[in-house]
XYZ file of C-alpha atoms in Angstrom:
709
model
C 80.875 115.522 45.402
C 79.709 111.549 43.992
C 79.378 109.887 47.132
C 80.949 106.270 46.155
C 80.400 104.708 49.406
C 76.781 104.999 49.454
C 76.006 101.851 48.016
C 78.198 99.956 50.442
C 76.283 101.805 53.407
C 74.664 100.167 56.193
C 71.865 102.603 57.274
C 70.323 100.879 60.128
C 73.591 100.254 61.709
C 74.468 103.519 60.948
C 71.734 105.026 63.006
C 72.628 102.615 65.701
C 76.404 104.117 65.610
C 74.264 108.098 65.682
C 72.007 106.893 68.472
C 74.735 105.296 71.206
C 73.117 101.503 70.099
C 76.185 99.536 68.434
C 77.290 96.875 70.122
C 79.762 95.936 67.119
C 81.103 99.302 66.013
C 84.135 97.271 64.162
C 81.898 95.893 62.081
C 80.973 99.253 59.999
C 83.329 101.625 61.774
C 86.754 101.906 60.573
C 88.548 100.426 57.384
C 87.135 97.798 55.327
C 88.098 96.288 51.908
C 85.067 96.688 49.529
C 84.807 95.712 46.060
C 85.601 99.281 44.890
C 88.508 100.301 47.166
C 88.363 100.715 51.066
C 85.410 101.932 52.913
C 86.568 104.160 55.705
C 83.399 105.730 58.382
C 83.687 107.664 60.971
C 81.739 109.188 64.055
C 83.027 112.432 65.342
C 79.891 114.171 66.553
C 79.989 117.822 66.151
C 82.043 117.859 63.356
C 81.677 120.402 60.540
C 83.915 118.059 57.677
C 86.701 115.438 58.023
C 89.696 114.449 56.040
C 91.379 111.611 55.274
C 95.490 111.801 55.328
C 97.069 109.006 53.331
C 100.782 109.124 55.521
C 102.457 107.321 53.223
C 101.571 109.067 50.107
C 100.434 112.731 52.101
C 97.590 112.773 50.590
C 94.187 113.790 51.639
C 90.785 112.753 50.619
C 87.318 114.683 51.589
C 85.135 112.683 53.316
C 81.314 112.853 53.055
C 79.124 113.928 55.550
C 76.717 110.808 55.529
C 74.556 112.180 58.910
C 74.683 115.641 60.349
C 75.004 114.724 64.004
C 78.562 113.854 62.215
C 78.596 110.541 60.362
C 81.337 110.870 57.425
C 82.186 108.219 54.888
C 84.864 107.988 52.045
C 85.938 105.173 49.685
C 89.642 105.481 48.690
C 91.293 103.621 45.541
C 93.173 100.548 46.469
C 93.106 96.985 47.572
C 95.045 97.102 50.993
C 94.215 99.147 53.851
C 96.472 102.214 54.254
C 98.121 104.389 57.141
C 95.783 107.196 57.810
C 94.928 109.756 60.120
C 91.910 111.747 59.838
C 91.700 115.736 59.939
C 88.562 116.499 61.600
C 87.421 120.067 61.267
C 85.014 121.573 64.389
C 84.122 125.476 64.769
C 87.209 127.086 64.636
C 89.532 124.268 65.068
C 91.355 121.128 63.065
C 92.149 117.934 65.286
C 94.492 115.105 64.092
C 92.731 111.870 65.078
C 93.881 108.493 64.940
C 90.786 106.143 63.985
C 90.243 103.919 67.198
C 88.208 101.202 65.064
C 91.499 100.634 62.542
C 92.794 98.160 65.623
C 91.647 95.115 66.479
C 90.737 92.986 69.369
C 93.299 92.496 72.021
C 91.410 89.298 73.275
C 92.290 86.115 71.373
C 90.198 83.451 71.497
C 92.385 80.980 73.329
C 92.468 84.518 76.309
C 89.006 84.882 75.780
C 88.456 80.861 76.805
C 90.365 81.569 79.823
C 88.542 84.059 80.921
C 85.561 82.489 80.870
C 86.551 79.842 82.796
C 87.827 81.708 85.396
C 91.477 80.593 85.139
C 92.813 83.963 83.993
C 94.621 85.076 87.265
C 96.513 87.875 85.768
C 93.773 89.496 83.663
C 94.063 92.939 85.366
C 96.599 93.196 82.964
C 93.961 92.988 80.052
C 90.517 94.461 81.597
C 90.311 98.118 83.040
C 92.772 100.955 81.266
C 96.012 100.552 80.090
C 98.464 102.891 78.737
C 100.123 101.523 75.475
C 101.719 101.480 72.029
C 99.716 99.550 69.181
C 101.128 99.834 66.113
C 103.667 102.533 66.641
C 100.485 104.621 67.646
C 99.992 106.437 71.231
C 96.810 105.192 73.568
C 94.993 103.548 76.259
C 93.122 100.456 76.099
C 89.924 99.913 77.709
C 88.063 96.864 78.247
C 85.137 96.217 81.008
C 82.884 92.760 81.019
C 79.319 93.793 81.084
C 77.836 90.524 79.126
C 74.226 91.713 79.309
C 74.503 95.477 78.311
C 72.958 96.238 74.665
C 76.215 98.346 74.025
C 78.692 100.341 75.756
C 80.696 103.417 75.186
C 84.021 104.828 76.868
C 83.210 108.174 78.136
C 86.127 110.510 79.512
C 88.171 113.869 79.301
C 89.660 112.445 75.855
C 86.091 112.741 74.411
C 84.552 115.850 76.581
C 82.542 112.916 78.273
C 80.587 112.435 74.950
C 78.343 109.020 75.894
C 77.952 108.727 71.659
C 81.782 109.418 70.509
C 83.725 105.953 71.248
C 81.196 102.648 71.247
C 83.271 99.796 72.331
C 83.674 96.409 70.745
C 81.901 93.473 72.210
C 83.504 90.069 72.425
C 80.115 88.060 71.849
C 81.412 84.970 73.289
C 82.761 86.363 76.565
C 80.614 89.439 76.682
C 84.055 91.799 77.129
C 83.320 95.294 75.493
C 86.906 96.966 74.473
C 88.820 99.686 72.809
C 91.792 100.979 71.753
C 91.465 105.033 72.175
C 94.391 106.960 70.697
C 92.984 110.036 71.646
C 93.427 108.780 75.814
C 95.950 108.944 78.080
C 97.869 108.557 81.437
C 96.097 111.026 83.606
C 92.647 111.012 82.242
C 89.236 110.663 83.849
C 86.971 108.101 82.659
C 84.333 106.336 83.089
C 81.849 103.733 81.068
C 78.352 104.245 80.069
C 76.308 101.387 79.413
C 72.961 100.967 77.440
C 70.655 98.523 79.600
C 67.613 96.595 78.657
C 65.072 99.133 77.605
C 67.134 101.546 76.626
C 68.132 103.237 80.324
C 71.658 104.896 80.123
C 73.647 104.308 83.094
C 77.267 105.602 83.885
C 79.719 103.006 85.995
C 83.254 103.492 87.349
C 85.324 100.548 85.776
C 85.936 97.562 88.638
C 89.420 97.278 87.605
C 90.357 100.887 88.142
C 94.009 101.094 89.043
C 93.381 104.703 90.105
C 90.347 106.848 90.780
C 90.167 110.621 91.151
C 91.034 112.742 94.248
C 88.460 114.299 96.280
C 84.720 112.799 96.368
C 84.291 112.254 92.781
C 83.839 108.931 91.572
C 85.627 108.788 88.122
C 88.311 106.349 87.309
C 92.307 107.732 86.155
C 94.271 106.343 83.663
C 97.085 104.916 84.988
C 100.545 106.013 84.658
C 102.699 103.480 82.477
C 105.919 104.552 83.741
C 107.920 101.589 85.770
C 108.354 101.868 89.507
C 111.938 101.265 90.324
C 111.879 99.172 93.614
C 114.643 98.808 95.667
C 113.674 95.886 97.773
C 115.340 93.064 95.365
C 116.919 91.452 99.359
C 113.986 91.402 100.947
C 112.050 90.177 97.795
C 115.109 87.335 97.191
C 115.178 86.826 101.291
C 111.642 86.894 102.564
C 111.112 83.191 102.309
C 113.177 83.029 105.338
C 110.936 85.368 107.038
C 107.574 83.150 106.906
C 107.074 79.224 107.780
C 105.281 78.487 110.973
C 108.803 78.212 112.696
C 109.615 81.650 111.798
C 108.645 84.848 114.367
C 105.841 86.143 113.001
C 104.926 89.683 115.264
C 102.222 91.832 113.589
C 101.505 95.849 114.097
C 97.837 96.391 112.902
C 97.741 99.904 111.425
C 94.745 102.151 110.106
C 96.262 105.041 107.636
C 92.810 106.783 108.468
C 94.038 107.039 112.137
C 98.120 107.338 111.468
C 97.767 109.958 108.536
C 94.567 112.397 109.592
C 95.684 116.201 110.035
C 93.878 118.521 112.118
C 92.484 120.060 109.073
C 90.956 116.885 108.135
C 93.246 115.923 104.881
C 95.917 112.881 105.502
C 99.556 112.497 105.111
C 100.393 110.739 102.324
C 102.396 107.297 101.243
C 105.536 108.615 101.614
C 105.237 110.195 104.231
C 103.527 107.778 106.350
C 106.422 105.151 105.132
C 109.050 107.378 107.491
C 106.457 107.734 110.695
C 105.300 103.660 110.034
C 108.589 102.492 109.419
C 110.151 104.366 112.045
C 107.726 103.229 114.926
C 107.281 99.342 113.317
C 111.364 98.989 113.558
C 111.720 100.760 117.100
C 109.063 98.219 118.443
C 110.619 95.370 116.876
C 107.627 93.945 114.506
C 108.372 91.579 112.050
C 105.404 92.613 109.882
C 102.969 95.646 109.775
C 98.922 94.330 108.696
C 97.131 97.584 106.670
C 93.759 97.783 106.960
C 92.027 98.018 103.421
C 93.830 100.897 101.892
C 92.027 100.159 98.651
C 89.485 103.234 97.292
C 87.084 102.828 100.162
C 83.397 104.119 100.984
C 83.070 106.184 104.086
C 85.595 106.274 106.908
C 83.672 105.163 109.803
C 84.433 101.517 108.890
C 88.127 101.903 108.962
C 88.396 101.457 104.967
C 86.501 98.231 104.583
C 83.950 99.362 102.720
C 86.033 98.574 99.557
C 84.645 100.609 96.473
C 87.798 100.419 93.881
C 89.851 96.529 94.486
C 92.497 97.273 92.347
C 93.002 101.251 93.086
C 94.973 102.362 96.511
C 93.372 105.216 98.223
C 93.586 108.427 96.726
C 93.557 110.458 99.729
C 97.037 109.292 100.652
C 98.492 109.439 97.060
C 99.097 107.710 94.275
C 99.927 104.380 92.936
C 103.636 105.061 92.709
C 103.522 106.595 96.305
C 102.146 103.441 98.153
C 104.876 101.017 96.502
C 107.337 103.908 97.878
C 105.662 103.059 101.259
C 105.991 99.081 100.359
C 109.340 99.637 99.380
C 110.689 101.810 102.148
C 108.897 99.152 104.604
C 110.890 96.254 103.058
C 114.058 98.163 103.097
C 113.848 98.189 106.811
C 112.857 94.298 106.744
C 109.425 94.789 107.588
C 106.935 92.980 105.979
C 103.178 94.237 104.929
C 100.503 92.362 104.850
C 97.192 93.494 103.426
C 93.815 93.025 104.966
C 91.223 92.441 102.096
C 87.604 92.193 101.443
C 86.708 89.183 99.279
C 83.301 88.796 100.669
C 81.208 91.529 100.319
C 81.218 95.069 98.288
C 79.383 98.511 99.402
C 76.584 99.843 97.110
C 77.350 102.801 95.796
C 76.079 104.826 92.856
C 78.044 103.832 89.499
C 79.881 100.835 91.604
C 79.604 97.079 90.530
C 76.051 96.652 92.125
C 73.887 95.532 89.262
C 76.585 96.592 86.963
C 75.460 95.895 83.451
C 71.557 95.840 84.655
C 71.619 92.318 86.130
C 73.229 90.889 89.032
C 76.645 90.322 87.502
C 79.508 90.440 90.491
C 77.071 89.933 93.344
C 74.903 86.930 93.578
C 71.098 86.782 92.221
C 69.979 84.309 94.789
C 68.141 86.757 97.161
C 69.131 84.675 100.280
C 72.743 84.623 99.299
C 72.568 88.385 97.862
C 73.090 90.502 100.684
C 75.600 90.505 104.009
C 72.820 90.281 106.981
C 74.834 93.181 108.870
C 76.331 95.532 106.611
C 73.361 95.557 103.826
C 76.371 95.029 101.167
C 76.389 92.700 98.146
C 77.811 89.502 98.577
C 80.069 88.005 95.632
C 79.096 85.330 93.434
C 81.238 82.532 93.946
C 79.712 80.495 91.359
C 80.718 83.011 88.640
C 84.252 81.624 86.914
C 84.360 85.323 85.954
C 83.795 86.738 89.380
C 85.949 83.979 91.587
C 88.651 85.297 88.572
C 88.192 89.146 89.522
C 89.119 87.912 92.928
C 91.848 86.192 92.326
C 93.130 88.395 89.748
C 93.095 91.237 92.363
C 94.985 88.668 94.468
C 98.029 88.372 92.253
C 97.939 92.254 91.519
C 98.460 93.191 94.870
C 101.099 90.784 95.391
C 102.801 91.386 92.131
C 102.118 94.927 91.106
C 102.984 96.239 95.387
C 104.999 93.372 96.206
C 102.553 92.687 99.268
C 103.913 89.691 101.428
C 100.519 88.651 102.568
C 96.485 88.826 102.817
C 94.436 88.504 106.113
C 90.750 87.744 104.330
C 88.078 89.659 106.343
C 84.916 88.266 107.066
C 85.114 84.824 106.276
C 82.592 83.048 108.138
C 80.098 85.460 106.093
C 81.654 83.228 102.898
C 81.078 79.920 104.362
C 77.730 79.603 106.101
C 74.821 79.966 104.148
C 72.951 80.967 107.627
C 75.590 83.213 108.830
C 73.544 86.099 110.676
C 70.434 84.988 108.784
C 67.166 83.364 110.705
C 65.464 79.960 109.718
C 63.399 80.808 106.607
C 66.080 83.424 105.314
C 68.257 81.054 104.222
C 68.622 77.527 101.912
C 70.551 74.632 102.573
C 73.331 73.084 100.057
C 72.278 70.722 97.977
C 73.703 68.275 100.965
C 70.930 69.781 103.331
C 73.893 71.724 105.447
C 74.503 74.793 105.894
C 77.804 75.202 104.461
C 78.566 77.890 101.603
C 79.801 75.290 99.018
C 80.832 78.016 96.099
C 82.586 79.904 98.578
C 84.791 76.815 100.272
C 85.399 76.105 96.144
C 86.396 79.411 95.582
C 88.684 79.771 98.869
C 90.469 76.402 98.118
C 90.781 77.797 94.749
C 92.636 81.010 95.744
C 94.643 79.443 98.455
C 96.046 76.913 95.827
C 96.731 79.018 92.889
C 98.707 82.004 95.198
C 100.629 79.107 97.064
C 101.392 77.682 94.049
C 103.129 80.831 92.383
C 103.930 82.645 95.733
C 104.714 79.666 98.236
C 106.524 82.371 100.604
C 102.916 84.624 100.800
C 101.211 84.655 104.102
C 97.523 83.478 103.766
C 95.230 84.781 106.871
C 91.668 84.177 107.704
C 89.414 86.196 109.925
C 86.654 83.883 110.858
C 84.233 83.754 114.258
C 82.833 80.290 113.771
C 83.986 77.099 114.273
C 85.338 75.731 110.543
C 87.623 73.134 110.680
C 90.844 72.843 109.339
C 90.913 76.552 107.816
C 94.943 76.368 107.697
C 96.477 73.332 106.129
C 97.718 72.407 102.652
C 94.632 72.525 100.088
C 92.952 68.866 100.097
C 89.501 67.524 100.532
C 89.582 69.179 104.199
C 91.664 71.508 104.388
C 91.118 74.978 103.052
C 95.052 76.459 102.517
C 95.252 79.068 104.979
C 98.651 79.580 106.824
C 96.886 81.092 110.118
C 93.754 81.378 111.307
C 92.640 84.710 113.935
C 92.577 82.712 117.415
C 89.271 84.845 118.463
C 87.845 82.358 120.808
C 91.495 83.141 122.970
C 91.107 87.051 122.274
C 87.769 86.387 123.677
C 88.315 84.284 126.952
C 91.184 86.723 127.698
C 89.632 89.741 127.229
C 86.829 88.448 129.176
C 89.408 87.334 132.042
C 91.346 90.612 132.164
C 87.603 92.893 132.713
C 86.770 91.019 135.599
C 87.383 92.655 138.774
C 90.304 91.029 141.113
C 88.167 88.828 143.188
C 85.756 87.641 140.290
C 88.850 86.577 138.427
C 89.335 83.430 140.351
C 86.004 82.056 139.242
C 86.764 82.286 135.500
C 90.333 80.749 136.014
C 89.793 78.368 132.712
C 89.371 81.228 130.612
C 92.982 81.829 130.933
C 93.773 78.023 130.635
C 91.021 76.649 127.855
C 92.887 77.937 124.820
C 95.561 75.361 125.289
C 92.836 72.435 124.788
C 92.631 73.208 120.895
C 95.485 75.564 120.575
C 97.014 73.017 117.828
C 93.636 72.070 116.323
C 94.897 75.028 113.468
C 97.630 77.221 113.117
C 96.525 80.206 115.009
C 97.683 84.223 115.575
C 96.525 85.556 118.597
C 95.528 89.007 118.313
C 94.893 92.151 120.579
C 93.227 94.300 117.196
C 91.152 97.074 116.862
C 88.055 94.762 115.836
C 88.329 93.405 119.586
C 90.483 96.095 121.565
C 89.861 99.189 120.189
C 92.841 101.485 120.095
C 95.423 101.064 122.320
C 94.004 104.018 124.883
C 90.852 102.266 124.907
C 91.985 98.838 125.924
C 93.766 100.419 129.034
C 90.653 102.589 130.094
C 88.658 99.140 129.660
C 90.666 97.271 132.468
C 89.855 97.539 136.258
C 91.331 99.409 138.792
C 93.712 102.303 139.284
C 95.572 104.280 136.782
C 98.624 102.210 137.823
C 96.984 98.908 138.074
C 95.085 99.428 134.911
C 98.968 99.907 133.508
C 100.055 96.602 134.802
C 97.353 94.933 133.744
C 97.795 95.850 130.378
C 101.910 94.792 130.656
C 100.594 91.569 131.999
C 98.571 91.179 129.058
C 101.017 91.890 126.229
C 103.640 89.396 128.287
C 101.043 86.463 128.062
C 100.069 87.335 124.479
C 104.097 87.071 123.434
C 104.311 84.149 125.316
C 101.392 82.234 124.729
C 101.621 79.480 121.458
C 100.095 81.351 118.360
C 101.816 83.883 116.171
C 100.989 87.842 117.556
C 98.878 90.607 116.421
C 98.801 93.936 118.196
C 96.935 96.944 117.702
C 99.370 99.558 118.439
C 99.667 103.448 118.075
C 102.539 106.150 118.743
C 100.271 108.042 121.490
C 100.357 104.755 123.483
C 100.818 104.856 127.360
C 104.461 104.883 127.311
C 105.076 102.388 130.014
C 103.208 99.947 128.224
C 104.800 100.790 125.011
C 108.467 100.291 126.509
C 107.241 96.839 128.026
C 105.761 95.927 124.380
C 109.245 96.351 122.740
C 111.083 94.549 125.415
C 108.858 91.626 124.674
C 108.872 92.120 120.877
C 112.552 91.708 121.195
C 112.801 88.903 123.911
C 110.249 87.478 121.465
C 112.535 87.506 118.290
C 115.703 86.713 120.358
C 114.299 83.366 121.910
C 113.423 80.444 119.463
C 111.253 78.525 122.150
C 108.421 81.354 121.460
C 107.572 80.621 118.038
C 109.960 77.443 116.433
C 107.633 74.878 117.785
C 104.310 77.387 117.593
C 102.220 74.351 116.008
C 103.309 71.632 117.449
C 102.490 70.700 121.096
C 105.930 69.753 122.245
C 106.275 73.064 122.175
C 104.369 73.532 125.225
C 104.207 72.385 128.751
C 101.968 73.098 131.763
C 103.936 73.452 134.597
C 101.284 75.267 136.859
C 97.532 75.859 136.078
C 95.553 75.390 138.557
C 95.997 77.562 141.274
C 92.578 79.732 140.574
C 92.837 81.319 143.960
C 96.164 83.123 143.713
C 95.437 83.672 139.973
C 98.482 82.477 138.815
C 99.985 80.524 136.193
C 103.400 78.699 135.418
C 104.332 77.237 131.935
C 107.202 76.257 129.433
C 107.990 76.923 126.048
C 110.449 75.169 124.458
C 112.445 73.498 121.112
C 114.474 70.623 120.345
C 117.347 71.929 122.353
C 116.977 71.574 125.774
C 118.980 74.664 126.533
C 116.051 76.916 124.696
C 113.422 76.591 127.240
C 111.963 79.287 128.875
C 109.568 79.438 132.081
C 107.068 82.054 132.149
C 104.950 82.895 135.594
C 101.888 85.001 135.298
C 100.200 86.462 138.307
C 96.840 88.619 137.613
C 96.415 89.257 141.277
C 96.785 92.181 142.958
C 99.225 90.801 145.586
C 102.704 90.007 145.516
C 104.408 87.234 146.337
C 107.596 86.845 148.210
C 108.596 83.398 147.849
C 106.388 82.390 145.092
C 107.850 78.492 144.359
C 107.026 76.902 141.090
C 108.333 73.850 139.392
C 111.183 73.873 137.023
C 111.304 71.167 134.122
C 114.775 70.223 134.885
C 117.631 71.038 137.025
C 119.325 73.950 136.132
C 119.967 77.617 136.719
C 117.362 79.943 135.344
C 117.951 83.595 135.083
C 115.022 86.235 134.570
C 114.870 87.624 131.145
C 112.020 89.578 131.318
C 109.875 91.148 134.351
C 106.823 93.427 133.329
C 107.485 95.109 136.751
C 110.756 96.160 136.209
C 111.530 99.912 136.717
C 112.663 100.795 133.473
C 108.994 99.571 132.548
C 107.768 102.002 134.898
C 106.947 99.354 137.226
C 107.904 98.805 141.167
C 111.118 96.662 140.828
C 109.659 93.637 142.758
C 111.801 91.257 140.178
C 114.591 88.726 140.440
C 117.904 89.728 139.418
C 120.024 87.149 141.114
C 120.255 84.029 139.006
C 117.904 81.075 140.690
C 119.555 77.864 140.843
C 116.920 74.986 141.416
C 116.331 72.803 144.469
C 115.641 69.440 144.627
C 111.967 70.484 146.494
C 109.210 68.922 144.673
C 106.671 71.158 143.445
C 103.999 71.212 140.956
C 104.558 67.735 140.410
C 108.629 68.558 139.596
C 111.064 67.103 141.210
C 113.388 70.343 141.737
C 111.647 73.780 141.409
C 113.223 77.452 142.429
C 111.358 80.194 144.825
C 110.710 83.609 143.129
C 109.690 87.020 143.678
C 106.318 87.600 141.997
C 104.690 91.277 141.542
C 101.006 91.794 141.023
C 99.693 92.144 137.906
C 102.742 90.700 136.280
C 104.787 88.247 133.800
C 107.996 86.796 134.371
C 110.069 85.067 131.908
C 113.239 82.717 133.086
C 116.015 80.935 130.919
C 117.918 78.211 131.689
C 121.685 79.183 132.243
C 124.647 77.087 132.862
């Protein structure tokens, strides 16, 4: 056979293809117009022969085997590139193969520039693996950012995991490697094989993978392109009515690892958990649930916080479609879904993002910023536009594709403080000589501003243990742009107070009241979360006293939580103490039904102390208010073991006061030391108020009174 293609062959480039070292394979493989026709070159490792089938003419051309490793070429007459396919003969079988190198880049210059500038917020739609049809041909488009790799090959079920079969083409301006592969399909497992400087070849999982294989394997899965049929249109249309500082927000913290674990060590699916979690949250009366991270994670002990695949729902509970079903079902019950999100750091695991292309790509290269001081994980490099874009696009992905209603950013303090967890000499001050991580500050403001611009109804929550000022409020020079911040100060002080034995609480009375000194510095969420209290059972056991006293104190704690200014978050499980569960459910109902408990949460006018100085009695009294006087609620708390038959308390104005909640009521497992009759105020001065009422006050209890005409 006469080798007409020989004079057009670039032998050094052919050798690079054969040895898996080619960076720009479209420049040699695929179709190219040359002086004497169309030059076709292909590489099929292990193939015995290859023919070119011209589709329109239904004619075959035998290709010449230029290298015994499986490199073939042919010169086809003509001045236009025809529609064609390859007929590849292997030992004992023939395959019909579309040429992946006849398809051009899907990154036009404008998009590539946006990627490099860090403003392509929906880059997840291009990066990773995406089933699609191009020029009538089905296949999967792969893209990975690895600018410092010498070359990248996509490997998987579609090419028998051969690291030489499919070199990806590098976009020199961005460092993105891409390839449309007709032989790939949804459900195929895949990874990327990178050749690093020095010739070292490593396998890496896809940072943008939308699905991972089940079990202990780390391979990525080409996702299903079939659209999910959502049924939550009413919720999505009206969810802006469920957000806002003047709306009730009561959040149930959920760990699917705990809720879904079976006795045999496997897990219930997202679909099974939707009914279980939905029934519980609806019955209890929560407005939202907050999921511990459900992205693919490393290790179970950290409750999902070791995120290893930011775009892939954890496969142990099911597929991405199954998780969409979970959210859809919660929305149909009018329950919002907030997701914990780890944008601070990621774990060091084999084949993960760490040192992805042989360099510090996603992590910070500065050794004094690189490692999380407590978890030995990698801190993200917020100075990189592409890394910021990765995280912002991830936020958009969960909001857009899974209809999530909020994100709670974990470990914000580790992001904001250069000296977080570090000793002197282990960190470097910023350009102003202080400890703020200016790059992280810029990222968080950028994130919050673009999310709020596109989705103003989305709830953004910061978990920050330091004293960073103005985390909440619209983004400006000082404000960071979060809607809420966890009030760790309130939680810590209150838990300390509760865990003191009764007689010692009077010496720590200020731990009950000091929160009101700063209650309006930020928009707060009061938390009884797992990190602080463990499970509800753990919390109950940590309290002092006999079993009945523990339960009474827990119910009183829930009462103070639900009546104190601030939105609410509780770790809660079906197996919690039945009396405490009934008490919490009644409080959640009262909370949603009384605007005084939420409408002016973030305004000082919504709260008024009645009595805060009776440390000896371990009692408190305060009012929650709206602009309407008739909405006012009077709250009286007794954290002592003593009951008061005639406890006098001042009231904000003359009127009748009816008890609408008492944690000691018999239906909640209490002793029934309650106030069944309406209390009419008398013109007797008390607590510097002209009028007062006298009530029964059970030990370790909270009572709430509403104004009645």
